[in-house]
Amino acid sequence: VYRYGFEGVIFKMPESQKTKIAVIGTGTWSTNMHQPVLKRLIAEDLIEVVGACDLREDAAASYARELHCQDVFTDPATMIEKTDPQGVIILVPTVVSAELIRQVAALGKPFMVEKPPAPSSEEHQQLIDIVGDLTHLVAYNRRHSPYITKARELIAQEKIQVLSCHFSRSRRRDPDFSTTAVHAIDTMRCLAGDWARMRLESCWTGEVLNFFIDGWTVEGARIDLQITPDTGSGEEHYFIRTHEANVFVVFPHWSLADYPGYVEVRRGKIECQRFGPAEMDLDPNDRALLSGIYHEHLAFLRALRGEEPAASTLRTTLQTQVIREELKKVIDSGQRKMLVEVSF
Ligand SMILES: NC(=O)c1ccc[n+]([C@@H]2O[C@H](COP(=O)([O-])OP(=O)(O)OC[C@H]3O[C@@H](n4cnc5c(N)ncnc54)[C@H](O)[C@@H]3O)[C@@H](O)[C@H]2O)c1
């Protein structure tokens, strides 16, 4: 007998039922955030890592060693053929992800892939067609993070009036910040549903390109998003207002000043309740847990075992990709000020 869910493992899996996982891509994010989770899932007897693959054989070998795995590869197709995993985890740069999804899907292997899963919405749509009903999960980690899950519980069944997000970073003048800003877009969609209309303004303030999005969801919630990559300090705050509750999420991204964050609910004019790591029994030093990586792996395992379909799929995250692409077009245009209006 076993059970594992949002709370983590309650009963352990019998040895024979461990899920066989193979990993492609053992770079920075994979090592810092996914490897600790894989270690934990191995310790919880839920999985066995049967292969690790990277173009850099040394990196794959040291990654595999940490996970008690002997089999190291530099070619994904060879790894899949030799190890026959039940699930493949794709943790490579976005420009490579789409090709690997094609390869993995052609071999009929369920997969989890880091966000965004393709460099364009056109390629994303092609992947939807290729992948069909094959089990997969697109790893937008915030969807699975304990605070966002808590926020969704706190407003369950209620109509959102307004959803705002301040998504700031410090000294992040990346050539393409859209692949980071995509987190705010996807989290807002996860909280309030698909968007019906948006207005995107971009403007260079001095040497910094900022983005401001407002619009409406299909359900009629007003959305308001500020994306500011280079400010005094990073913050990622979500504000959700319904008739009964105002919910405030201080998202626990490891590089932000207000880590480890909290969720707060305010009701009845003055009543206020805060849920942080202590109240939610979460380890404040466990970045992968707080940011949602552990629970996204659990969601993938539940999908692999046919217990619960993954909610974060290529199909359900297509609009996230379309909105991200609007940001990218603005960046590529090089214009100092732009206003774009989109109806979906
Ligand atoms: N969820 C988040 O907040 C978050 C944060 C950072 C990165 N990411 C995502 O994680 C992914 C990986 O990012 P990273 O920072 O680890 O990148 P990285 O450049 O540090 O590592 C990527 C690794 O993939 C390997 N690789 C590339 N092509 C390959 C191939 N064909 N076969 C096997 N290995 C291959 C490279 O050798 C490298 O080791 C990206 O998709 C990125 O968008 C997500």
mmCIF file of C-alpha atoms and ligand atoms in Angstrom:
data_model
loop_
_atom_site.group_PDB
_atom_site.id
_atom_site.type_symbol
_atom_site.label_atom_id
_atom_site.label_comp_id
_atom_site.label_asym_id
_atom_site.label_seq_id
_atom_site.Cartn_x
_atom_site.Cartn_y
_atom_site.Cartn_z
ATOM 1 C CA VAL A 1 0.000 0.000 0.000
ATOM 2 C CA TYR A 2 1.300 3.452 -0.759
ATOM 3 C CA ARG A 3 0.087 6.992 -0.901
ATOM 4 C CA TYR A 4 1.900 10.122 -1.856
ATOM 5 C CA GLY A 5 0.451 13.464 -2.650
ATOM 6 C CA PHE A 6 0.868 17.089 -1.807
ATOM 7 C CA GLU A 7 2.118 16.219 1.686
ATOM 8 C CA GLY A 8 4.840 13.943 0.292
ATOM 9 C CA VAL A 9 5.269 10.269 0.907
ATOM 10 C CA ILE A 10 3.195 8.553 3.544
ATOM 11 C CA PHE A 11 3.767 4.864 2.774
ATOM 12 C CA LYS A 12 6.752 3.621 0.828
ATOM 13 C CA MET A 13 6.559 1.896 -2.532
ATOM 14 C CA PRO A 14 7.490 -1.766 -2.815
ATOM 15 C CA GLU A 15 10.934 -2.157 -4.458
ATOM 16 C CA SER A 16 9.476 -3.615 -7.672
ATOM 17 C CA GLN A 17 7.216 -0.600 -8.203
ATOM 18 C CA LYS A 18 9.873 2.093 -8.259
ATOM 19 C CA THR A 19 9.509 4.183 -11.389
ATOM 20 C CA LYS A 20 12.486 4.061 -13.750
ATOM 21 C CA ILE A 21 13.573 7.580 -14.658
ATOM 22 C CA ALA A 22 16.205 8.799 -17.126
ATOM 23 C CA VAL A 23 17.553 12.354 -17.169
ATOM 24 C CA ILE A 24 18.721 14.374 -20.195
ATOM 25 C CA GLY A 25 20.694 17.519 -19.322
ATOM 26 C CA THR A 26 22.843 17.793 -16.216
ATOM 27 C CA GLY A 27 23.643 21.524 -16.296
ATOM 28 C CA THR A 28 23.173 24.280 -13.709
ATOM 29 C CA TRP A 29 19.418 24.226 -13.085
ATOM 30 C CA SER A 30 19.290 20.467 -13.313
ATOM 31 C CA THR A 31 22.075 20.073 -10.734
ATOM 32 C CA ASN A 32 20.903 22.793 -8.350
ATOM 33 C CA MET A 33 17.175 22.100 -8.304
ATOM 34 C CA HIS A 34 16.240 18.763 -9.891
ATOM 35 C CA GLN A 35 19.092 16.618 -8.597
ATOM 36 C CA PRO A 36 18.242 17.239 -4.889
ATOM 37 C CA VAL A 37 14.634 16.271 -5.629
ATOM 38 C CA LEU A 38 15.701 13.121 -7.490
ATOM 39 C CA LYS A 39 17.865 12.213 -4.476
ATOM 40 C CA ARG A 40 14.894 12.674 -2.188
ATOM 41 C CA LEU A 41 12.609 10.580 -4.400
ATOM 42 C CA ILE A 42 15.253 7.819 -4.454
ATOM 43 C CA ALA A 43 15.484 7.975 -0.648
ATOM 44 C CA GLU A 44 11.681 7.749 -0.505
ATOM 45 C CA ASP A 45 11.857 4.578 -2.669
ATOM 46 C CA LEU A 46 9.645 6.157 -5.320
ATOM 47 C CA ILE A 47 12.082 6.161 -8.216
ATOM 48 C CA GLU A 48 15.264 4.685 -9.574
ATOM 49 C CA VAL A 49 17.434 6.768 -11.921
ATOM 50 C CA VAL A 50 18.486 4.375 -14.676
ATOM 51 C CA GLY A 51 20.471 6.756 -16.865
ATOM 52 C CA ALA A 52 21.916 10.272 -17.068
ATOM 53 C CA CYS A 53 22.776 11.906 -20.373
ATOM 54 C CA ASP A 54 24.616 15.091 -21.292
ATOM 55 C CA LEU A 55 26.794 16.171 -24.190
ATOM 56 C CA ARG A 56 29.429 16.709 -21.476
ATOM 57 C CA GLU A 57 30.142 13.165 -20.348
ATOM 58 C CA ASP A 58 32.003 14.263 -17.174
ATOM 59 C CA ALA A 59 29.013 16.331 -16.012
ATOM 60 C CA ALA A 60 26.637 13.427 -16.653
ATOM 61 C CA ALA A 61 28.960 11.017 -14.816
ATOM 62 C CA SER A 62 29.243 13.083 -11.634
ATOM 63 C CA TYR A 63 25.475 13.750 -11.728
ATOM 64 C CA ALA A 64 24.738 10.040 -12.102
ATOM 65 C CA ARG A 65 27.118 9.091 -9.276
ATOM 66 C CA GLU A 66 25.137 11.238 -6.827
ATOM 67 C CA LEU A 67 22.003 9.298 -7.795
ATOM 68 C CA HIS A 68 23.546 5.813 -7.475
ATOM 69 C CA CYS A 69 23.310 5.385 -11.244
ATOM 70 C CA GLN A 70 26.033 3.634 -13.237
ATOM 71 C CA ASP A 71 24.805 4.325 -16.748
ATOM 72 C CA VAL A 72 26.030 7.511 -18.370
ATOM 73 C CA PHE A 73 25.348 8.587 -21.953
ATOM 74 C CA THR A 74 26.046 11.410 -24.366
ATOM 75 C CA ASP A 75 23.266 10.460 -26.786
ATOM 76 C CA PRO A 76 19.630 10.560 -25.559
ATOM 77 C CA ALA A 77 18.295 7.965 -28.034
ATOM 78 C CA THR A 78 20.988 5.457 -27.027
ATOM 79 C CA MET A 79 20.196 6.017 -23.348
ATOM 80 C CA ILE A 80 16.479 5.407 -23.889
ATOM 81 C CA GLU A 81 17.112 2.316 -25.995
ATOM 82 C CA LYS A 82 19.556 0.804 -23.464
ATOM 83 C CA THR A 83 17.784 1.713 -20.196
ATOM 84 C CA ASP A 84 14.093 1.545 -21.223
ATOM 85 C CA PRO A 85 12.914 4.166 -18.691
ATOM 86 C CA GLN A 86 9.262 4.694 -17.771
ATOM 87 C CA GLY A 87 9.752 8.474 -17.774
ATOM 88 C CA VAL A 88 12.325 10.843 -19.252
ATOM 89 C CA ILE A 89 13.178 14.214 -17.709
ATOM 90 C CA ILE A 90 14.405 16.795 -20.245
ATOM 91 C CA LEU A 91 16.458 19.606 -18.678
ATOM 92 C CA VAL A 92 18.267 21.253 -21.581
ATOM 93 C CA PRO A 93 18.235 24.789 -23.053
ATOM 94 C CA THR A 94 14.925 25.734 -24.686
ATOM 95 C CA VAL A 95 16.419 25.758 -28.202
ATOM 96 C CA VAL A 96 17.243 22.053 -27.770
ATOM 97 C CA SER A 97 14.105 20.958 -25.863
ATOM 98 C CA ALA A 98 11.778 20.748 -28.872
ATOM 99 C CA GLU A 99 14.083 18.408 -30.815
ATOM 100 C CA LEU A 100 14.491 16.169 -27.773
ATOM 101 C CA ILE A 101 10.715 16.077 -27.211
ATOM 102 C CA ARG A 102 10.366 14.864 -30.824
ATOM 103 C CA GLN A 103 12.970 12.137 -30.237
ATOM 104 C CA VAL A 104 11.493 11.008 -26.929
ATOM 105 C CA ALA A 105 7.922 11.046 -28.294
ATOM 106 C CA ALA A 106 8.995 9.033 -31.357
ATOM 107 C CA LEU A 107 10.246 6.365 -28.937
ATOM 108 C CA GLY A 108 6.890 6.493 -27.114
ATOM 109 C CA LYS A 109 8.381 7.570 -23.781
ATOM 110 C CA PRO A 110 6.460 9.833 -21.376
ATOM 111 C CA PHE A 111 8.446 12.940 -20.458
ATOM 112 C CA MET A 112 8.722 15.969 -18.237
ATOM 113 C CA VAL A 113 10.353 19.026 -19.842
ATOM 114 C CA GLU A 114 11.605 22.343 -18.454
ATOM 115 C CA LYS A 115 9.866 25.551 -19.489
ATOM 116 C CA PRO A 116 9.378 26.942 -22.083
ATOM 117 C CA PRO A 117 9.267 23.693 -24.047
ATOM 118 C CA ALA A 118 9.931 25.302 -27.440
ATOM 119 C CA PRO A 119 11.404 28.563 -28.727
ATOM 120 C CA SER A 120 8.204 29.616 -30.547
ATOM 121 C CA SER A 121 4.457 29.086 -30.350
ATOM 122 C CA GLU A 122 4.535 27.647 -33.887
ATOM 123 C CA GLU A 123 6.947 24.910 -32.797
ATOM 124 C CA HIS A 124 4.985 24.477 -29.559
ATOM 125 C CA GLN A 125 1.838 23.825 -31.635
ATOM 126 C CA GLN A 126 3.724 21.288 -33.788
ATOM 127 C CA LEU A 127 4.781 19.486 -30.602
ATOM 128 C CA ILE A 128 1.162 19.323 -29.421
ATOM 129 C CA ASP A 129 0.298 17.550 -32.677
ATOM 130 C CA ILE A 130 3.280 15.180 -32.486
ATOM 131 C CA VAL A 131 2.915 14.291 -28.805
ATOM 132 C CA GLY A 132 -0.839 13.643 -28.918
ATOM 133 C CA ASP A 133 -2.018 11.689 -25.876
ATOM 134 C CA LEU A 134 1.451 10.674 -24.667
ATOM 135 C CA THR A 135 1.787 11.406 -20.926
ATOM 136 C CA HIS A 136 3.918 14.487 -20.326
ATOM 137 C CA LEU A 137 4.323 17.463 -18.039
ATOM 138 C CA VAL A 138 5.698 20.924 -18.819
ATOM 139 C CA ALA A 139 7.649 21.982 -15.748
ATOM 140 C CA TYR A 140 6.356 25.428 -14.840
ATOM 141 C CA ASN A 141 7.429 24.961 -11.233
ATOM 142 C CA ARG A 142 5.299 27.703 -9.682
ATOM 143 C CA ARG A 143 2.123 25.770 -10.586
ATOM 144 C CA HIS A 144 3.251 23.086 -8.124
ATOM 145 C CA SER A 145 4.737 25.263 -5.392
ATOM 146 C CA PRO A 146 3.173 24.941 -1.939
ATOM 147 C CA TYR A 147 2.273 28.659 -1.662
ATOM 148 C CA ILE A 148 0.542 28.818 -5.049
ATOM 149 C CA THR A 149 -1.319 25.603 -4.239
ATOM 150 C CA LYS A 150 -2.326 27.129 -0.891
ATOM 151 C CA ALA A 151 -3.450 30.350 -2.585
ATOM 152 C CA ARG A 152 -5.630 28.306 -4.965
ATOM 153 C CA GLU A 153 -7.166 26.480 -2.002
ATOM 154 C CA LEU A 154 -7.855 29.765 -0.216
ATOM 155 C CA ILE A 155 -9.813 31.163 -3.165
ATOM 156 C CA ALA A 156 -11.348 27.887 -4.364
ATOM 157 C CA GLN A 157 -14.861 28.335 -5.846
ATOM 158 C CA GLU A 158 -14.539 32.124 -5.640
ATOM 159 C CA LYS A 159 -14.597 34.536 -8.538
ATOM 160 C CA ILE A 160 -11.370 36.490 -8.884
ATOM 161 C CA GLN A 161 -11.978 40.203 -9.382
ATOM 162 C CA VAL A 162 -8.385 41.319 -9.779
ATOM 163 C CA LEU A 163 -5.070 39.510 -10.086
ATOM 164 C CA SER A 164 -1.851 41.527 -10.015
ATOM 165 C CA CYS A 165 1.776 40.550 -10.083
ATOM 166 C CA HIS A 166 4.941 42.524 -9.477
ATOM 167 C CA PHE A 167 7.724 40.509 -11.072
ATOM 168 C CA SER A 168 11.005 42.293 -10.358
ATOM 169 C CA ARG A 169 14.552 41.169 -10.521
ATOM 170 C CA SER A 170 17.851 42.911 -9.884
ATOM 171 C CA ARG A 171 20.648 43.167 -12.500
ATOM 172 C CA ARG A 172 18.946 40.779 -14.902
ATOM 173 C CA ARG A 173 19.595 42.472 -18.224
ATOM 174 C CA ASP A 174 19.425 39.161 -20.092
ATOM 175 C CA PRO A 175 19.195 39.534 -23.886
ATOM 176 C CA ASP A 176 15.852 37.678 -23.672
ATOM 177 C CA PHE A 177 14.158 38.132 -20.282
ATOM 178 C CA SER A 178 10.938 36.613 -21.682
ATOM 179 C CA THR A 179 12.061 33.083 -20.726
ATOM 180 C CA THR A 180 12.142 34.185 -17.064
ATOM 181 C CA ALA A 181 9.113 36.510 -17.197
ATOM 182 C CA VAL A 182 7.155 33.562 -18.579
ATOM 183 C CA HIS A 183 6.847 32.329 -14.975
ATOM 184 C CA ALA A 184 4.664 35.294 -13.990
ATOM 185 C CA ILE A 185 2.510 34.855 -17.102
ATOM 186 C CA ASP A 186 2.000 31.145 -16.484
ATOM 187 C CA THR A 187 1.344 31.568 -12.755
ATOM 188 C CA MET A 188 -1.313 34.191 -13.465
ATOM 189 C CA ARG A 189 -2.948 31.808 -15.958
ATOM 190 C CA CYS A 190 -2.750 28.990 -13.419
ATOM 191 C CA LEU A 191 -4.460 31.184 -10.795
ATOM 192 C CA ALA A 192 -7.076 32.931 -12.937
ATOM 193 C CA GLY A 193 -7.432 30.890 -16.134
ATOM 194 C CA ASP A 194 -6.975 31.724 -19.809
ATOM 195 C CA TRP A 195 -6.714 35.322 -20.936
ATOM 196 C CA ALA A 196 -9.211 36.915 -23.314
ATOM 197 C CA ARG A 197 -7.422 40.207 -24.052
ATOM 198 C CA MET A 198 -4.183 41.930 -23.166
ATOM 199 C CA ARG A 199 -2.419 45.236 -23.715
ATOM 200 C CA LEU A 200 1.372 45.076 -23.517
ATOM 201 C CA GLU A 201 3.408 48.218 -23.101
ATOM 202 C CA SER A 202 7.154 48.130 -23.186
ATOM 203 C CA CYS A 203 9.502 51.002 -22.602
ATOM 204 C CA TRP A 204 13.144 51.559 -21.978
ATOM 205 C CA THR A 205 13.658 53.488 -18.752
ATOM 206 C CA GLY A 206 17.264 54.558 -19.034
ATOM 207 C CA GLU A 207 19.025 51.354 -19.993
ATOM 208 C CA VAL A 208 16.381 48.942 -18.687
ATOM 209 C CA LEU A 209 13.581 47.437 -20.779
ATOM 210 C CA ASN A 210 10.429 47.107 -18.642
ATOM 211 C CA PHE A 211 7.098 45.505 -19.561
ATOM 212 C CA PHE A 212 3.587 46.314 -18.358
ATOM 213 C CA ILE A 213 0.658 44.065 -19.190
ATOM 214 C CA ASP A 214 -2.996 44.567 -18.405
ATOM 215 C CA GLY A 215 -6.092 42.814 -19.654
ATOM 216 C CA TRP A 216 -8.915 40.433 -18.850
ATOM 217 C CA THR A 217 -9.283 36.733 -18.375
ATOM 218 C CA VAL A 218 -12.033 34.727 -20.053
ATOM 219 C CA GLU A 219 -13.770 34.555 -16.648
ATOM 220 C CA GLY A 220 -13.723 38.349 -16.371
ATOM 221 C CA ALA A 221 -10.869 38.887 -13.906
ATOM 222 C CA ARG A 222 -8.789 42.005 -14.417
ATOM 223 C CA ILE A 223 -5.084 41.236 -14.802
ATOM 224 C CA ASP A 224 -2.197 43.565 -14.161
ATOM 225 C CA LEU A 225 1.447 42.545 -14.470
ATOM 226 C CA GLN A 226 4.641 44.570 -14.076
ATOM 227 C CA ILE A 227 7.861 42.980 -15.321
ATOM 228 C CA THR A 228 10.943 44.936 -14.257
ATOM 229 C CA PRO A 229 14.233 43.007 -14.703
ATOM 230 C CA ASP A 230 16.661 45.440 -13.097
ATOM 231 C CA THR A 231 15.502 47.169 -9.909
ATOM 232 C CA GLY A 232 17.000 47.673 -6.445
ATOM 233 C CA SER A 233 15.917 44.238 -5.287
ATOM 234 C CA GLY A 234 14.075 41.259 -6.698
ATOM 235 C CA GLU A 235 10.505 40.468 -5.703
ATOM 236 C CA GLU A 236 7.756 38.247 -7.008
ATOM 237 C CA HIS A 237 4.440 39.166 -5.467
ATOM 238 C CA TYR A 238 0.982 37.994 -6.497
ATOM 239 C CA PHE A 239 -2.161 39.827 -5.280
ATOM 240 C CA ILE A 240 -5.511 38.054 -5.688
ATOM 241 C CA ARG A 241 -8.769 39.711 -4.711
ATOM 242 C CA THR A 242 -12.161 38.023 -4.473
ATOM 243 C CA HIS A 243 -15.400 39.003 -2.732
ATOM 244 C CA GLU A 244 -14.430 37.042 0.395
ATOM 245 C CA ALA A 245 -10.650 37.040 0.479
ATOM 246 C CA ASN A 246 -7.586 39.010 -0.494
ATOM 247 C CA VAL A 247 -4.644 36.673 -0.915
ATOM 248 C CA PHE A 248 -1.048 37.844 -1.102
ATOM 249 C CA VAL A 249 1.755 35.511 -2.171
ATOM 250 C CA VAL A 250 5.391 36.364 -1.572
ATOM 251 C CA PHE A 251 6.901 33.785 -3.892
ATOM 252 C CA PRO A 252 10.014 32.068 -2.500
ATOM 253 C CA HIS A 253 12.436 32.251 -5.401
ATOM 254 C CA TRP A 254 15.909 31.652 -3.932
ATOM 255 C CA SER A 255 17.435 34.888 -5.284
ATOM 256 C CA LEU A 256 14.831 37.253 -3.825
ATOM 257 C CA ALA A 257 15.268 39.400 -0.740
ATOM 258 C CA ASP A 258 12.043 38.186 0.892
ATOM 259 C CA TYR A 259 12.855 34.452 0.603
ATOM 260 C CA PRO A 260 11.417 32.160 2.079
ATOM 261 C CA GLY A 261 8.210 34.160 1.606
ATOM 262 C CA TYR A 262 4.671 33.325 2.682
ATOM 263 C CA VAL A 263 1.003 33.365 1.695
ATOM 264 C CA GLU A 264 -1.349 35.659 3.534
ATOM 265 C CA VAL A 265 -5.136 35.733 3.472
ATOM 266 C CA ARG A 266 -7.147 38.715 4.594
ATOM 267 C CA ARG A 267 -10.897 38.506 5.205
ATOM 268 C CA GLY A 268 -13.702 40.216 7.126
ATOM 269 C CA LYS A 269 -12.050 43.608 6.666
ATOM 270 C CA ILE A 270 -9.291 43.157 9.284
ATOM 271 C CA GLU A 271 -8.717 39.441 9.839
ATOM 272 C CA CYS A 272 -5.310 38.278 8.595
ATOM 273 C CA GLN A 273 -3.700 34.846 8.553
ATOM 274 C CA ARG A 274 -0.178 34.113 7.334
ATOM 275 C CA PHE A 275 1.181 30.761 6.143
ATOM 276 C CA GLY A 276 4.956 30.511 5.912
ATOM 277 C CA PRO A 277 7.315 27.536 6.177
ATOM 278 C CA ALA A 278 6.616 27.131 9.921
ATOM 279 C CA GLU A 279 2.819 27.085 9.527
ATOM 280 C CA MET A 280 2.996 24.776 6.488
ATOM 281 C CA ASP A 281 5.645 22.473 7.936
ATOM 282 C CA LEU A 282 8.103 23.204 5.129
ATOM 283 C CA ASP A 283 11.881 23.381 5.464
ATOM 284 C CA PRO A 284 12.763 27.054 4.765
ATOM 285 C CA ASN A 285 16.199 26.002 3.467
ATOM 286 C CA ASP A 286 14.769 23.596 0.900
ATOM 287 C CA ARG A 287 14.678 25.789 -2.200
ATOM 288 C CA ALA A 288 13.541 23.003 -4.509
ATOM 289 C CA LEU A 289 10.601 22.187 -2.231
ATOM 290 C CA LEU A 290 9.478 25.792 -1.751
ATOM 291 C CA SER A 291 9.759 26.643 -5.440
ATOM 292 C CA GLY A 292 7.644 23.649 -6.500
ATOM 293 C CA ILE A 293 10.228 21.304 -8.024
ATOM 294 C CA TYR A 294 9.511 18.452 -5.582
ATOM 295 C CA HIS A 295 5.767 18.616 -6.195
ATOM 296 C CA GLU A 296 6.163 18.883 -9.962
ATOM 297 C CA HIS A 297 8.117 15.596 -9.856
ATOM 298 C CA LEU A 298 5.350 14.047 -7.728
ATOM 299 C CA ALA A 299 2.772 15.272 -10.263
ATOM 300 C CA PHE A 300 4.811 13.638 -13.054
ATOM 301 C CA LEU A 301 4.956 10.367 -11.092
ATOM 302 C CA ARG A 302 1.186 10.435 -10.497
ATOM 303 C CA ALA A 303 0.672 10.981 -14.243
ATOM 304 C CA LEU A 304 3.082 8.136 -15.108
ATOM 305 C CA ARG A 305 1.160 5.781 -12.825
ATOM 306 C CA GLY A 306 -2.161 6.802 -14.303
ATOM 307 C CA GLU A 307 -3.373 8.164 -10.960
ATOM 308 C CA GLU A 308 -3.933 11.772 -12.016
ATOM 309 C CA PRO A 309 -3.372 13.350 -15.437
ATOM 310 C CA ALA A 310 -0.821 16.177 -15.552
ATOM 311 C CA ALA A 311 -2.500 19.585 -15.619
ATOM 312 C CA SER A 312 0.523 21.382 -17.032
ATOM 313 C CA THR A 313 0.756 20.048 -20.589
ATOM 314 C CA LEU A 314 1.875 21.374 -23.962
ATOM 315 C CA ARG A 315 -1.775 22.109 -24.746
ATOM 316 C CA THR A 316 -2.613 23.912 -21.489
ATOM 317 C CA THR A 317 0.564 26.009 -21.595
ATOM 318 C CA LEU A 318 0.279 27.086 -25.245
ATOM 319 C CA GLN A 319 -1.255 30.463 -24.350
ATOM 320 C CA THR A 320 1.618 31.095 -21.910
ATOM 321 C CA GLN A 321 3.976 30.598 -24.857
ATOM 322 C CA VAL A 322 1.937 32.907 -27.125
ATOM 323 C CA ILE A 323 2.042 35.708 -24.531
ATOM 324 C CA ARG A 324 5.784 35.171 -23.920
ATOM 325 C CA GLU A 325 6.340 35.424 -27.657
ATOM 326 C CA GLU A 326 4.718 38.881 -27.698
ATOM 327 C CA LEU A 327 7.377 39.993 -25.196
ATOM 328 C CA LYS A 328 10.082 38.452 -27.349
ATOM 329 C CA LYS A 329 8.824 40.277 -30.456
ATOM 330 C CA VAL A 330 9.021 43.570 -28.571
ATOM 331 C CA ILE A 331 12.596 42.794 -27.444
ATOM 332 C CA ASP A 332 13.617 41.834 -30.989
ATOM 333 C CA SER A 333 12.047 44.973 -32.465
ATOM 334 C CA GLY A 334 14.614 47.147 -30.635
ATOM 335 C CA GLN A 335 12.016 49.946 -30.278
ATOM 336 C CA ARG A 336 12.241 52.164 -27.205
ATOM 337 C CA LYS A 337 8.472 52.273 -26.656
ATOM 338 C CA MET A 338 5.795 49.964 -27.898
ATOM 339 C CA LEU A 339 2.135 49.241 -27.337
ATOM 340 C CA VAL A 340 0.667 45.916 -28.474
ATOM 341 C CA GLU A 341 -2.938 44.801 -28.106
ATOM 342 C CA VAL A 342 -3.899 41.154 -28.494
ATOM 343 C CA SER A 343 -7.269 39.387 -28.395
ATOM 344 C CA PHE A 344 -7.097 35.634 -27.937
HETATM 345 N N1 LIG B 1 12.032 26.738 -13.769
HETATM 346 C C1 LIG B 1 12.976 27.655 -13.647
HETATM 347 O O1 LIG B 1 12.850 28.599 -12.874
HETATM 348 C C2 LIG B 1 14.227 27.529 -14.463
HETATM 349 C C3 LIG B 1 15.381 28.248 -14.105
HETATM 350 C C4 LIG B 1 16.533 28.076 -14.864
HETATM 351 C C5 LIG B 1 16.508 27.253 -15.983
HETATM 352 N N2 LIG B 1 15.365 26.581 -16.302
HETATM 353 C C6 LIG B 1 15.297 25.730 -17.503
HETATM 354 O O2 LIG B 1 16.102 24.589 -17.310
HETATM 355 C C7 LIG B 1 16.675 24.183 -18.549
HETATM 356 C C8 LIG B 1 18.177 23.958 -18.351
HETATM 357 O O3 LIG B 1 18.771 25.139 -17.876
HETATM 358 P P1 LIG B 1 20.248 25.131 -17.255
HETATM 359 O O4 LIG B 1 20.415 26.427 -16.561
HETATM 360 O O5 LIG B 1 20.493 23.885 -16.492
HETATM 361 O O6 LIG B 1 21.113 25.135 -18.601
HETATM 362 P P2 LIG B 1 22.663 24.749 -18.726
HETATM 363 O O7 LIG B 1 23.132 25.416 -19.983
HETATM 364 O O8 LIG B 1 23.397 25.014 -17.458
HETATM 365 O O9 LIG B 1 22.650 23.165 -18.933
HETATM 366 C C9 LIG B 1 22.083 22.554 -20.049
HETATM 367 C C10 LIG B 1 22.773 21.194 -20.229
HETATM 368 O O10 LIG B 1 22.130 20.531 -21.305
HETATM 369 C C11 LIG B 1 23.143 19.831 -22.020
HETATM 370 N N3 LIG B 1 22.661 19.553 -23.381
HETATM 371 C C12 LIG B 1 22.419 20.410 -24.386
HETATM 372 N N4 LIG B 1 21.986 19.758 -25.471
HETATM 373 C C13 LIG B 1 21.937 18.449 -25.163
HETATM 374 C C14 LIG B 1 21.591 17.269 -25.878
HETATM 375 N N5 LIG B 1 21.169 17.306 -27.142
HETATM 376 N N6 LIG B 1 21.677 16.088 -25.255
HETATM 377 C C15 LIG B 1 22.108 16.013 -23.968
HETATM 378 N N7 LIG B 1 22.467 17.101 -23.235
HETATM 379 C C16 LIG B 1 22.390 18.297 -23.831
HETATM 380 C C17 LIG B 1 24.338 20.765 -21.990
HETATM 381 O O11 LIG B 1 25.544 20.072 -22.254
HETATM 382 C C18 LIG B 1 24.266 21.309 -20.580
HETATM 383 O O12 LIG B 1 25.015 20.566 -19.657
HETATM 384 C C19 LIG B 1 16.302 25.253 -19.573
HETATM 385 O O13 LIG B 1 15.224 24.803 -20.351
HETATM 386 C C20 LIG B 1 15.850 26.424 -18.742
HETATM 387 O O14 LIG B 1 14.837 27.191 -19.359
HETATM 388 C C21 LIG B 1 14.238 26.692 -15.558
#
